[in-house]
Short mmCIF file of C-alpha atoms in Angstrom, two decimals:
data_model
loop_
_atom_site.label_atom_id
_atom_site.label_comp_id
_atom_site.label_asym_id
_atom_site.label_seq_id
_atom_site.Cartn_x
_atom_site.Cartn_y
_atom_site.Cartn_z
CA UNK A 1 13.14 21.17 -12.86
CA UNK A 2 13.49 21.29 -9.09
CA UNK A 3 15.93 19.38 -6.97
CA UNK A 4 15.53 15.65 -7.70
CA UNK A 5 15.95 14.80 -4.03
CA UNK A 6 13.09 17.06 -3.08
CA UNK A 7 10.93 13.99 -2.51
CA UNK A 8 13.28 12.39 0.03
CA UNK A 9 14.11 13.23 3.63
CA UNK A 10 17.78 13.50 4.59
CA UNK A 11 17.60 9.94 5.92
CA UNK A 12 16.45 8.69 2.50
CA UNK A 13 12.80 8.08 3.32
CA UNK A 14 9.86 9.41 1.32
CA UNK A 15 8.77 12.98 2.02
CA UNK A 16 6.78 13.65 -1.17
CA UNK A 17 5.89 11.31 -4.00
CA UNK A 18 6.49 13.27 -7.19
CA UNK A 19 8.06 10.85 -9.66
CA UNK A 20 9.42 7.33 -9.77
CA UNK A 21 12.55 8.61 -11.42
CA UNK A 22 15.38 8.97 -8.92
CA UNK A 23 13.95 6.57 -6.34
CA UNK A 24 15.80 3.43 -5.31
CA UNK A 25 14.76 -0.15 -5.93
CA UNK A 26 14.42 -0.49 -2.16
CA UNK A 27 11.83 2.28 -1.88
CA UNK A 28 9.79 0.93 -4.79
CA UNK A 29 9.89 -2.55 -3.27
CA UNK A 30 8.84 -1.14 0.11
CA UNK A 31 5.84 0.52 -1.56
CA UNK A 32 4.84 -2.79 -3.17
CA UNK A 33 5.32 -4.75 0.09
CA UNK A 34 3.38 -2.21 2.12
CA UNK A 35 0.56 -2.26 -0.43
CA UNK A 36 0.51 -6.04 -0.16
CA UNK A 37 0.02 -5.64 3.61
CA UNK A 38 -2.89 -3.27 3.06
CA UNK A 39 -4.75 -5.67 0.77
CA UNK A 40 -5.64 -7.60 3.94
CA UNK A 41 -7.41 -4.50 5.24
CA UNK A 42 -9.32 -3.86 2.03
CA UNK A 43 -10.58 -7.45 2.02
CA UNK A 44 -12.36 -7.36 5.39
CA UNK A 45 -15.75 -6.00 6.37
CA UNK A 46 -14.60 -2.80 8.07
CA UNK A 47 -12.06 -1.52 5.58
CA UNK A 48 -10.47 1.06 7.78
CA UNK A 49 -7.35 1.42 9.91
CA UNK A 50 -6.52 4.42 12.11
CA UNK A 51 -3.10 5.26 10.65
CA UNK A 52 -3.97 8.73 9.32
CA UNK A 53 -6.56 9.59 11.96
CA UNK A 54 -6.62 13.34 12.49
CA UNK A 55 -4.72 14.10 9.28
CA UNK A 56 -6.32 16.04 6.45
CA UNK A 57 -5.68 15.17 2.82
CA UNK A 58 -6.67 17.57 0.03
CA UNK A 59 -7.27 16.21 -3.43
CA UNK A 60 -6.63 19.00 -5.93
CA UNK A 61 -7.72 18.10 -9.41
CA UNK A 62 -7.06 20.74 -12.04
CA UNK A 63 -7.73 18.13 -14.72
CA UNK A 64 -10.44 15.50 -15.08
CA UNK A 65 -10.05 12.12 -13.41
CA UNK A 66 -12.34 9.33 -12.29
CA UNK A 67 -10.23 6.38 -11.17
CA UNK A 68 -7.26 8.23 -9.71
CA UNK A 69 -9.36 10.69 -7.80
CA UNK A 70 -11.81 8.11 -6.47
CA UNK A 71 -9.11 5.66 -5.40
CA UNK A 72 -7.08 8.40 -3.69
CA UNK A 73 -10.25 9.37 -1.81
CA UNK A 74 -10.96 5.79 -0.80
CA UNK A 75 -7.34 5.21 0.17
CA UNK A 76 -7.33 8.27 2.43
CA UNK A 77 -10.64 7.28 3.97
CA UNK A 78 -9.51 3.73 4.62
CA UNK A 79 -6.56 5.18 6.51
CA UNK A 80 -9.06 7.28 8.55
CA UNK A 81 -7.89 10.63 7.18
CA UNK A 82 -10.28 13.48 6.52
CA UNK A 83 -10.38 14.20 2.82
CA UNK A 84 -11.28 17.28 0.91
CA UNK A 85 -11.69 16.92 -2.85
CA UNK A 86 -11.53 20.06 -4.90
CA UNK A 87 -12.40 20.23 -8.52
CA UNK A 88 -10.43 23.32 -9.37
CA UNK A 89 -12.10 23.90 -12.70
CA UNK A 90 -15.15 24.98 -10.70
CA UNK A 91 -13.34 26.98 -8.01
CA UNK A 92 -11.19 30.07 -7.52
CA UNK A 93 -8.65 29.19 -10.21
CA UNK A 94 -11.19 30.23 -12.79
CA UNK A 95 -11.52 33.54 -10.97
CA UNK A 96 -7.84 34.21 -11.59
CA UNK A 97 -6.22 33.09 -8.33
CA UNK A 98 -2.64 31.95 -8.88
CA UNK A 99 -1.54 28.39 -8.15
CA UNK A 100 0.60 29.57 -5.27
CA UNK A 101 -2.22 31.58 -3.72
CA UNK A 102 -4.54 28.59 -3.92
CA UNK A 103 -1.85 26.50 -2.21
CA UNK A 104 -1.26 29.00 0.59
CA UNK A 105 -4.97 29.34 1.25
CA UNK A 106 -5.33 25.59 1.57
CA UNK A 107 -2.26 25.42 3.80
CA UNK A 108 -3.97 27.96 6.02
CA UNK A 109 -6.64 25.30 6.52
CA UNK A 110 -3.94 23.03 7.95
CA UNK A 111 -3.86 20.38 5.26
CA UNK A 112 -1.22 17.68 5.90
CA UNK A 113 -1.04 16.15 2.45
CA UNK A 114 -1.85 17.39 -1.03
CA UNK A 115 -2.74 15.08 -3.90
CA UNK A 116 -2.35 17.08 -7.08
CA UNK A 117 -3.26 16.55 -10.70
CA UNK A 118 -2.42 19.37 -13.04
CA UNK A 119 -2.12 19.82 -16.79
CA UNK A 120 1.37 21.38 -16.56
CA UNK A 121 4.48 19.20 -16.32
CA UNK A 122 6.42 20.00 -13.16
CA UNK A 123 3.45 21.37 -11.22
CA UNK A 124 3.76 18.78 -8.42
CA UNK A 125 7.44 19.70 -7.99
CA UNK A 126 6.44 23.35 -7.92
CA UNK A 127 3.94 22.68 -5.14
CA UNK A 128 6.39 20.53 -3.21
CA UNK A 129 9.07 23.21 -3.30
CA UNK A 130 6.65 25.77 -1.81
CA UNK A 131 4.82 23.85 0.93
CA UNK A 132 5.64 24.26 4.61
CA UNK A 133 7.90 21.70 6.29
CA UNK A 134 5.78 18.76 7.39
CA UNK A 135 3.34 19.12 4.50
CA UNK A 136 3.60 16.51 1.74
CA UNK A 137 2.71 16.47 -1.94
CA UNK A 138 1.65 13.44 -3.96
CA UNK A 139 1.69 13.71 -7.72
CA UNK A 140 -1.51 12.34 -9.27
CA UNK A 141 -0.36 13.22 -12.77
CA UNK A 142 1.38 16.34 -14.06
CA UNK A 143 1.14 17.17 -17.76
CA UNK A 144 3.19 14.74 -19.84
CA UNK A 145 5.74 14.26 -17.08
CA UNK A 146 4.79 11.64 -14.47
CA UNK A 147 2.02 9.66 -12.84
CA UNK A 148 3.95 7.73 -10.21
CA UNK A 149 1.12 6.08 -8.24
CA UNK A 150 -0.34 4.73 -11.49
CA UNK A 151 3.06 3.26 -12.37
CA UNK A 152 3.33 1.68 -8.91
CA UNK A 153 -0.11 0.09 -9.07
CA UNK A 154 0.87 -1.28 -12.47
CA UNK A 155 4.07 -2.71 -10.94
CA UNK A 156 1.98 -4.19 -8.14
CA UNK A 157 -0.35 -5.84 -10.66
CA UNK A 158 2.61 -7.25 -12.61
CA UNK A 159 4.26 -8.59 -9.44
CA UNK A 160 0.99 -10.18 -8.29
CA UNK A 161 0.81 -12.15 -11.55
CA UNK A 162 4.47 -12.70 -12.42
CA UNK A 163 6.13 -12.65 -8.95
CA UNK A 164 9.33 -10.97 -10.09
CA UNK A 165 10.59 -8.52 -12.69
CA UNK A 166 13.90 -10.14 -13.61
CA UNK A 167 13.54 -12.06 -16.85
CA UNK A 168 10.18 -10.50 -17.73
CA UNK A 169 9.47 -8.94 -21.06
CA UNK A 170 7.04 -6.03 -20.92
CA UNK A 171 5.61 -4.16 -23.92
CA UNK A 172 4.09 -0.69 -23.64
CA UNK A 173 1.99 0.05 -26.69
CA UNK A 174 0.55 3.20 -28.18
CA UNK A 175 0.76 6.88 -27.49
CA UNK A 176 4.07 6.99 -25.60
CA UNK A 177 4.76 10.59 -26.57
CA UNK A 178 1.87 12.12 -24.65
CA UNK A 179 1.79 9.58 -21.84
CA UNK A 180 3.00 10.46 -18.35
CA UNK A 181 1.92 6.95 -17.38
CA UNK A 182 4.33 5.39 -19.88
CA UNK A 183 7.20 7.56 -18.70
CA UNK A 184 6.65 6.57 -15.06
CA UNK A 185 6.19 2.91 -15.99
CA UNK A 186 9.44 2.82 -17.97
CA UNK A 187 11.37 4.28 -15.02
CA UNK A 188 9.74 1.91 -12.54
CA UNK A 189 10.29 -1.18 -14.70
CA UNK A 190 13.96 -0.31 -15.17
CA UNK A 191 14.55 0.47 -11.48
CA UNK A 192 13.01 -2.91 -10.63
CA UNK A 193 15.40 -4.64 -13.08
CA UNK A 194 12.81 -5.83 -15.57
CA UNK A 195 14.41 -8.11 -18.16
CA UNK A 196 13.23 -6.22 -21.22
CA UNK A 197 11.09 -3.11 -21.66
CA UNK A 198 9.73 -2.60 -25.16
CA UNK A 199 7.79 0.32 -26.53
CA UNK A 200 5.64 -0.15 -29.59
CA UNK A 201 4.35 2.92 -31.40
CA UNK A 202 4.40 4.80 -34.68
CA UNK A 203 7.36 7.20 -34.91
CA UNK A 204 5.00 10.18 -34.55
CA UNK A 205 3.80 8.97 -31.12
CA UNK A 206 7.26 8.41 -29.65
CA UNK A 207 9.20 11.03 -27.72
CA UNK A 208 12.54 12.08 -29.18
CA UNK A 209 15.56 9.96 -28.15
CA UNK A 210 13.22 7.38 -26.67
CA UNK A 211 15.98 4.70 -26.60
CA UNK A 212 17.85 6.70 -23.95
CA UNK A 213 15.08 5.81 -21.49
CA UNK A 214 16.30 2.19 -21.51
CA UNK A 215 13.76 0.66 -23.86
CA UNK A 216 13.72 -1.24 -27.11
CA UNK A 217 11.71 0.55 -29.77
CA UNK A 218 9.41 -1.26 -32.20
CA UNK A 219 7.22 0.29 -34.85
CA UNK A 220 5.64 -3.01 -35.87
CA UNK A 221 3.16 -4.32 -33.31
CA UNK A 222 3.31 -7.95 -34.43
CA UNK A 223 7.07 -7.96 -34.10
CA UNK A 224 7.15 -6.14 -30.77
CA UNK A 225 4.50 -8.19 -29.00
CA UNK A 226 6.15 -11.53 -29.75
CA UNK A 227 6.68 -13.62 -26.58
CA UNK A 228 6.11 -10.81 -24.09
CA UNK A 229 4.78 -11.54 -20.58
CA UNK A 230 2.94 -8.27 -20.12
CA UNK A 231 1.19 -6.01 -22.62
CA UNK A 232 0.36 -2.51 -21.42
CA UNK A 233 -1.98 -0.64 -23.75
CA UNK A 234 -2.13 3.14 -23.55
CA UNK A 235 -5.04 5.39 -24.30
CA UNK A 236 -4.81 7.34 -27.53
CA UNK A 237 -4.80 10.85 -26.09
CA UNK A 238 -6.85 12.62 -28.70
CA UNK A 239 -7.09 15.79 -26.59
CA UNK A 240 -3.31 16.19 -26.48
CA UNK A 241 -2.78 15.72 -30.21
CA UNK A 242 -1.53 18.67 -32.13
CA UNK A 243 -0.72 18.42 -35.80
CA UNK A 244 -1.41 15.44 -38.01
CA UNK A 245 0.19 12.63 -36.00
CA UNK A 246 -2.26 9.98 -37.15
CA UNK A 247 -3.84 9.03 -40.44
CA UNK A 248 -7.19 8.01 -38.87
CA UNK A 249 -8.53 6.15 -35.84
CA UNK A 250 -9.48 3.24 -38.06
CA UNK A 251 -5.99 3.01 -39.48
CA UNK A 252 -4.53 3.31 -35.96
CA UNK A 253 -6.62 0.38 -34.77
CA UNK A 254 -5.51 -1.67 -37.77
CA UNK A 255 -1.85 -1.10 -36.97
CA UNK A 256 -1.72 -0.61 -33.20
CA UNK A 257 -4.99 -1.94 -31.81
CA UNK A 258 -4.78 -5.00 -29.56
CA UNK A 259 -6.94 -7.72 -31.07
CA UNK A 260 -7.65 -11.32 -30.10
CA UNK A 261 -5.47 -12.37 -33.06
CA UNK A 262 -2.50 -10.24 -31.99
CA UNK A 263 -2.47 -11.30 -28.36
CA UNK A 264 -1.77 -14.87 -29.57
CA UNK A 265 1.72 -13.71 -30.52
CA UNK A 266 2.52 -12.93 -26.86
CA UNK A 267 3.21 -15.67 -24.29
CA UNK A 268 0.09 -17.77 -23.65
CA UNK A 269 -0.08 -16.55 -20.04
CA UNK A 270 0.58 -12.91 -20.90
CA UNK A 271 -1.50 -10.37 -19.00
CA UNK A 272 -3.12 -7.33 -20.61
CA UNK A 273 -3.15 -4.01 -18.78
CA UNK A 274 -4.55 -0.56 -19.47
CA UNK A 275 -4.38 2.45 -17.15
CA UNK A 276 -7.81 3.60 -18.32
CA UNK A 277 -9.88 5.21 -19.54
CA UNK A 278 -9.80 2.92 -22.56
CA UNK A 279 -11.13 3.70 -26.02
CA UNK A 280 -12.79 0.44 -27.02
CA UNK A 281 -12.24 -0.25 -30.70
CA UNK A 282 -9.41 2.30 -31.03
CA UNK A 283 -6.44 0.93 -29.07
CA UNK A 284 -8.05 -2.26 -27.77
CA UNK A 285 -10.70 -4.61 -29.07
CA UNK A 286 -13.71 -4.82 -26.77
CA UNK A 287 -13.57 -8.60 -26.39
CA UNK A 288 -9.87 -8.46 -25.44
CA UNK A 289 -10.55 -5.83 -22.81
CA UNK A 290 -13.16 -8.09 -21.20
CA UNK A 291 -11.24 -11.29 -21.92
CA UNK A 292 -9.51 -13.82 -19.66
CA UNK A 293 -6.05 -12.28 -19.95
CA UNK A 294 -7.21 -8.78 -19.06
CA UNK A 295 -6.32 -7.57 -15.55
CA UNK A 296 -7.58 -4.05 -16.16
CA UNK A 297 -10.14 -4.00 -13.36
CA UNK A 298 -7.68 -5.55 -10.91
CA UNK A 299 -5.43 -2.57 -11.59
CA UNK A 300 -8.20 -0.33 -10.29
CA UNK A 301 -8.67 -2.42 -7.14
CA UNK A 302 -4.93 -2.54 -6.42
CA UNK A 303 -4.78 1.23 -6.89
CA UNK A 304 -6.40 1.67 -3.49
CA UNK A 305 -3.86 -0.45 -1.58
CA UNK A 306 -0.93 1.13 -3.44
CA UNK A 307 -2.14 4.65 -2.66
CA UNK A 308 -2.70 3.65 0.97
CA UNK A 309 0.89 2.41 1.03
CA UNK A 310 2.37 5.62 -0.35
CA UNK A 311 0.30 7.84 1.95
CA UNK A 312 1.14 5.82 5.05
CA UNK A 313 4.85 5.72 4.21
CA UNK A 314 4.86 9.48 3.85
CA UNK A 315 2.85 9.91 7.06
CA UNK A 316 5.24 7.75 9.06
CA UNK A 317 7.86 10.45 8.75
CA UNK A 318 8.67 12.32 11.94
CA UNK A 319 8.16 15.54 9.94
CA UNK A 320 4.40 15.21 9.65
CA UNK A 321 4.05 15.01 13.41
CA UNK A 322 5.64 18.34 14.17
CA UNK B 1 17.49 -12.35 36.60
CA UNK B 2 17.90 -15.80 35.09
CA UNK B 3 16.00 -17.02 32.05
CA UNK B 4 12.59 -18.51 32.63
CA UNK B 5 11.17 -21.61 30.96
CA UNK B 6 7.81 -21.04 29.37
CA UNK B 7 6.33 -24.54 29.69
CA UNK B 8 5.39 -24.37 33.40
CA UNK B 9 3.79 -20.97 32.87
CA UNK B 10 1.81 -22.32 29.91
CA UNK B 11 0.56 -25.15 32.10
CA UNK B 12 -0.53 -22.63 34.71
CA UNK B 13 -2.40 -20.59 32.11
CA UNK B 14 -4.03 -23.69 30.66
CA UNK B 15 -5.30 -24.72 34.10
CA UNK B 16 -6.80 -21.28 34.63
CA UNK B 17 -8.37 -21.15 31.16
CA UNK B 18 -9.75 -24.71 31.10
CA UNK B 19 -13.11 -23.86 32.78
CA UNK B 20 -13.83 -21.30 30.04
CA UNK B 21 -13.53 -24.07 27.45
CA UNK B 22 -15.76 -26.59 29.24
CA UNK B 23 -19.06 -25.32 27.81
CA UNK B 24 -20.77 -25.69 24.45
CA UNK B 25 -20.02 -22.12 23.31
CA UNK B 26 -16.28 -22.25 22.99
CA UNK B 27 -14.25 -19.02 23.16
CA UNK B 28 -11.87 -18.08 20.34
CA UNK B 29 -8.16 -17.90 21.17
CA UNK B 30 -6.57 -14.90 19.46
CA UNK B 31 -2.81 -14.30 19.68
CA UNK B 32 -1.12 -10.95 19.09
CA UNK B 33 1.72 -11.14 16.56
CA UNK B 34 4.42 -12.23 17.08
CA UNK B 35 5.08 -13.40 20.65
CA UNK B 36 1.44 -13.60 21.68
CA UNK B 37 0.64 -15.74 18.68
CA UNK B 38 3.37 -18.25 19.63
CA UNK B 39 1.84 -18.52 23.11
CA UNK B 40 -1.70 -18.77 21.71
CA UNK B 41 -0.55 -21.57 19.40
CA UNK B 42 0.72 -23.58 22.37
CA UNK B 43 -2.42 -22.89 24.42
CA UNK B 44 -4.49 -24.02 21.44
CA UNK B 45 -2.57 -27.33 21.33
CA UNK B 46 -2.99 -27.84 25.04
CA UNK B 47 -6.64 -26.81 25.37
CA UNK B 48 -7.79 -28.40 22.09
CA UNK B 49 -10.80 -26.13 21.71
CA UNK B 50 -13.46 -26.66 19.04
CA UNK B 51 -12.68 -23.21 17.62
CA UNK B 52 -9.83 -22.28 15.32
CA UNK B 53 -6.94 -20.07 16.38
CA UNK B 54 -6.97 -16.39 15.43
CA UNK B 55 -4.11 -14.00 14.80
CA UNK B 56 -3.96 -10.23 15.22
CA UNK B 57 -1.31 -7.98 13.78
CA UNK B 58 -1.76 -4.59 15.38
CA UNK B 59 0.79 -2.66 13.30
CA UNK B 60 -1.87 -0.46 11.70
CA UNK B 61 -3.37 0.32 15.11
CA UNK B 62 -0.29 1.34 17.06
CA UNK B 63 -0.39 4.78 18.66
CA UNK B 64 3.33 5.29 18.05
CA UNK B 65 3.05 4.64 14.31
CA UNK B 66 4.17 8.12 13.22
CA UNK B 67 7.22 7.88 15.47
CA UNK B 68 8.47 4.41 14.65
CA UNK B 69 7.38 4.25 11.01
CA UNK B 70 5.84 1.38 9.16
CA UNK B 71 7.44 -1.95 8.49
CA UNK B 72 6.62 -2.77 4.89
CA UNK B 73 5.74 -6.41 5.38
CA UNK B 74 2.95 -6.85 7.85
CA UNK B 75 1.56 -10.35 8.28
CA UNK B 76 -2.17 -9.95 7.92
CA UNK B 77 -4.51 -10.49 10.82
CA UNK B 78 -6.79 -13.49 10.44
CA UNK B 79 -9.79 -14.32 12.54
CA UNK B 80 -11.32 -17.73 11.95
CA UNK B 81 -14.99 -16.82 12.15
CA UNK B 82 -17.40 -14.01 12.69
CA UNK B 83 -16.62 -12.72 16.19
CA UNK B 84 -20.02 -11.12 16.83
CA UNK B 85 -21.41 -12.31 20.17
CA UNK B 86 -18.38 -14.55 20.84
CA UNK B 87 -15.99 -14.68 23.78
CA UNK B 88 -12.43 -13.83 22.76
CA UNK B 89 -9.42 -14.93 24.78
CA UNK B 90 -6.81 -12.36 23.77
CA UNK B 91 -3.30 -13.72 24.30
CA UNK B 92 0.02 -11.88 24.57
CA UNK B 93 3.43 -12.84 25.90
CA UNK B 94 4.26 -9.78 28.00
CA UNK B 95 1.94 -7.15 29.51
CA UNK B 96 3.74 -3.85 30.09
CA UNK B 97 2.29 -0.42 29.20
CA UNK B 98 -1.03 -1.86 28.03
CA UNK B 99 -0.83 -0.04 24.69
CA UNK B 100 -0.57 -3.20 22.61
CA UNK B 101 -3.72 -4.59 24.24
CA UNK B 102 -5.57 -1.34 23.63
CA UNK B 103 -4.56 -1.44 19.95
CA UNK B 104 -5.60 -5.10 19.72
CA UNK B 105 -9.03 -4.37 21.18
CA UNK B 106 -9.52 -1.51 18.73
CA UNK B 107 -8.69 -3.85 15.88
CA UNK B 108 -11.00 -6.59 17.20
CA UNK B 109 -13.90 -4.15 17.17
CA UNK B 110 -13.22 -3.46 13.49
CA UNK B 111 -14.01 -7.12 12.88
CA UNK B 112 -17.22 -7.23 14.89
CA UNK B 113 -18.71 -6.91 18.35
CA UNK B 114 -17.53 -9.69 20.64
CA UNK B 115 -19.67 -10.39 23.69
CA UNK B 116 -16.67 -10.53 25.95
CA UNK B 117 -12.90 -10.18 25.71
CA UNK B 118 -10.64 -11.68 28.38
CA UNK B 119 -6.91 -11.19 28.51
CA UNK B 120 -4.40 -14.00 29.07
CA UNK B 121 -0.77 -13.01 29.61
CA UNK B 122 2.35 -15.09 30.14
CA UNK B 123 4.29 -12.42 32.07
CA UNK B 124 2.86 -9.34 33.73
CA UNK B 125 5.87 -7.11 34.29
CA UNK B 126 4.03 -4.06 35.72
CA UNK B 127 4.59 -0.51 34.43
CA UNK B 128 1.09 0.08 33.10
CA UNK B 129 0.31 3.37 31.34
CA UNK B 130 -3.36 2.52 30.71
CA UNK B 131 -6.12 1.06 32.91
CA UNK B 132 -5.76 -2.44 31.47
CA UNK B 133 -5.33 -5.62 33.55
CA UNK B 134 -4.99 -9.28 32.66
CA UNK B 135 -7.63 -11.85 33.65
CA UNK B 136 -5.21 -14.78 33.46
CA UNK B 137 -1.52 -14.47 34.29
CA UNK B 138 1.31 -17.00 34.05
CA UNK B 139 3.56 -15.05 36.38
CA UNK B 140 3.85 -11.51 37.76
CA UNK B 141 7.34 -10.00 37.94
CA UNK B 142 8.05 -6.38 38.78
CA UNK B 143 10.77 -5.12 36.43
CA UNK B 144 12.53 -1.76 36.43
CA UNK B 145 12.17 0.55 33.41
CA UNK B 146 15.64 -0.35 32.17
CA UNK B 147 14.96 -4.05 32.26
CA UNK B 148 13.40 -6.03 29.44
CA UNK B 149 11.85 -9.44 29.07
CA UNK B 150 11.73 -11.08 25.64
CA UNK B 151 10.22 -14.30 24.40
CA UNK B 152 12.71 -16.39 22.43
CA UNK B 153 11.75 -19.30 20.27
CA UNK B 154 14.81 -21.55 20.29
CA UNK B 155 14.75 -25.29 21.11
CA UNK B 156 12.12 -24.41 23.69
CA UNK B 157 10.20 -21.21 24.32
CA UNK B 158 12.25 -19.18 26.81
CA UNK B 159 11.83 -15.81 28.48
CA UNK B 160 15.09 -13.84 28.50
CA UNK B 161 15.69 -10.97 30.87
CA UNK B 162 18.14 -8.22 30.02
CA UNK B 163 19.14 -4.65 30.83
CA UNK B 164 18.37 -2.14 28.10
CA UNK B 165 20.15 1.12 27.45
CA UNK B 166 18.25 4.19 26.42
CA UNK B 167 14.62 3.91 25.39
CA UNK B 168 13.03 0.53 25.74
#
């Protein structure tokens, strides 16, 4: 994969936002602090500040998305940017235009920032290594690789409820193997010095050499969830499954579904998160999803402030001015 | 230039502002973070208006944002009430280029449509780059481009004058 420092300027500040991996604790903390500042804007009647006035952001979605796409659009609009959202499945890509040609055509329209979701791992890096100087790329999910803004809004939600990461025990449960969200979360939690990061999944839904990511692996949900502060449920990615990884959805729910009974094994004030979209009755019981400990809808709200933070940090680079 | 005590200037501002606060419809004092808010706090104690004090943080409205970058922790602005139809007394410590005041007015209009905005300034140091003037001034001092005046909050509020090198 491309140069890991591709996303940083020479002075260490953010140029692109491609993955959490390789970023410092300081940058992640700056993102969270900046997002905290923006929540004051999103709470008032005119939810707009002029920071990105005159800039154009293009949302390129090669893969379906509701939350990420909508909150990126709102974030850009609240920063006063002009935003163009392209659903590539219905545009020239289907007519055979290459990724690079699509990019160069959009650059010819003087786009300042690209938000990209693509089914291939590494596609955001590919874009970033081909854009003109002064143009930035934000990864909104690439294949099974990374989804850094999702991870940061999850970190923001955790910090809002638990104040700090040291001493916390966080469990990520479910389809780790296919989840770019899980990968980004694990990196972010470790960079922020989280006490303990656990992953809970059947062996078939874990990536190889998972322990090397700095996590403790559990195959038994009841054992893994014991006394954790945060439970992050992942969506069972049925569309990415190849081969017989699972006996049945019913059996999966029995072993790895979050139920009202199971959550009692975690700390009494544990919070329940899910990046969405959730499969009710497959990885999470409906009543738990709507229950008191669930912060799932807050994650969506915080997504706007976090995306505003990342965009404004990237825009405050001298590069974008030139 | 020697340091300047703030108290006498505050008294002067209070005397000028007092008539505005004599009626039933009381204006809202709004200080610009950080120096302007300190001054507005003192004016609020001295004038004892019926309205609460407001605070503006103009970071998101600065026109030099892309050059200077964004400080991650921005204290949020807070305005006590709906400002529609109200008189706002906008307070800052030093009036120089006028850009801060422009940014503050832009932000105020994102909260509502005040009937009137007046500007109260502790020190007008000249050097305007925009057509903005103060309605109430503690003291006017012409400073050269390489001179700087800064509000310091030690035992007492003090204005410190110093030479600066390079860009101010």
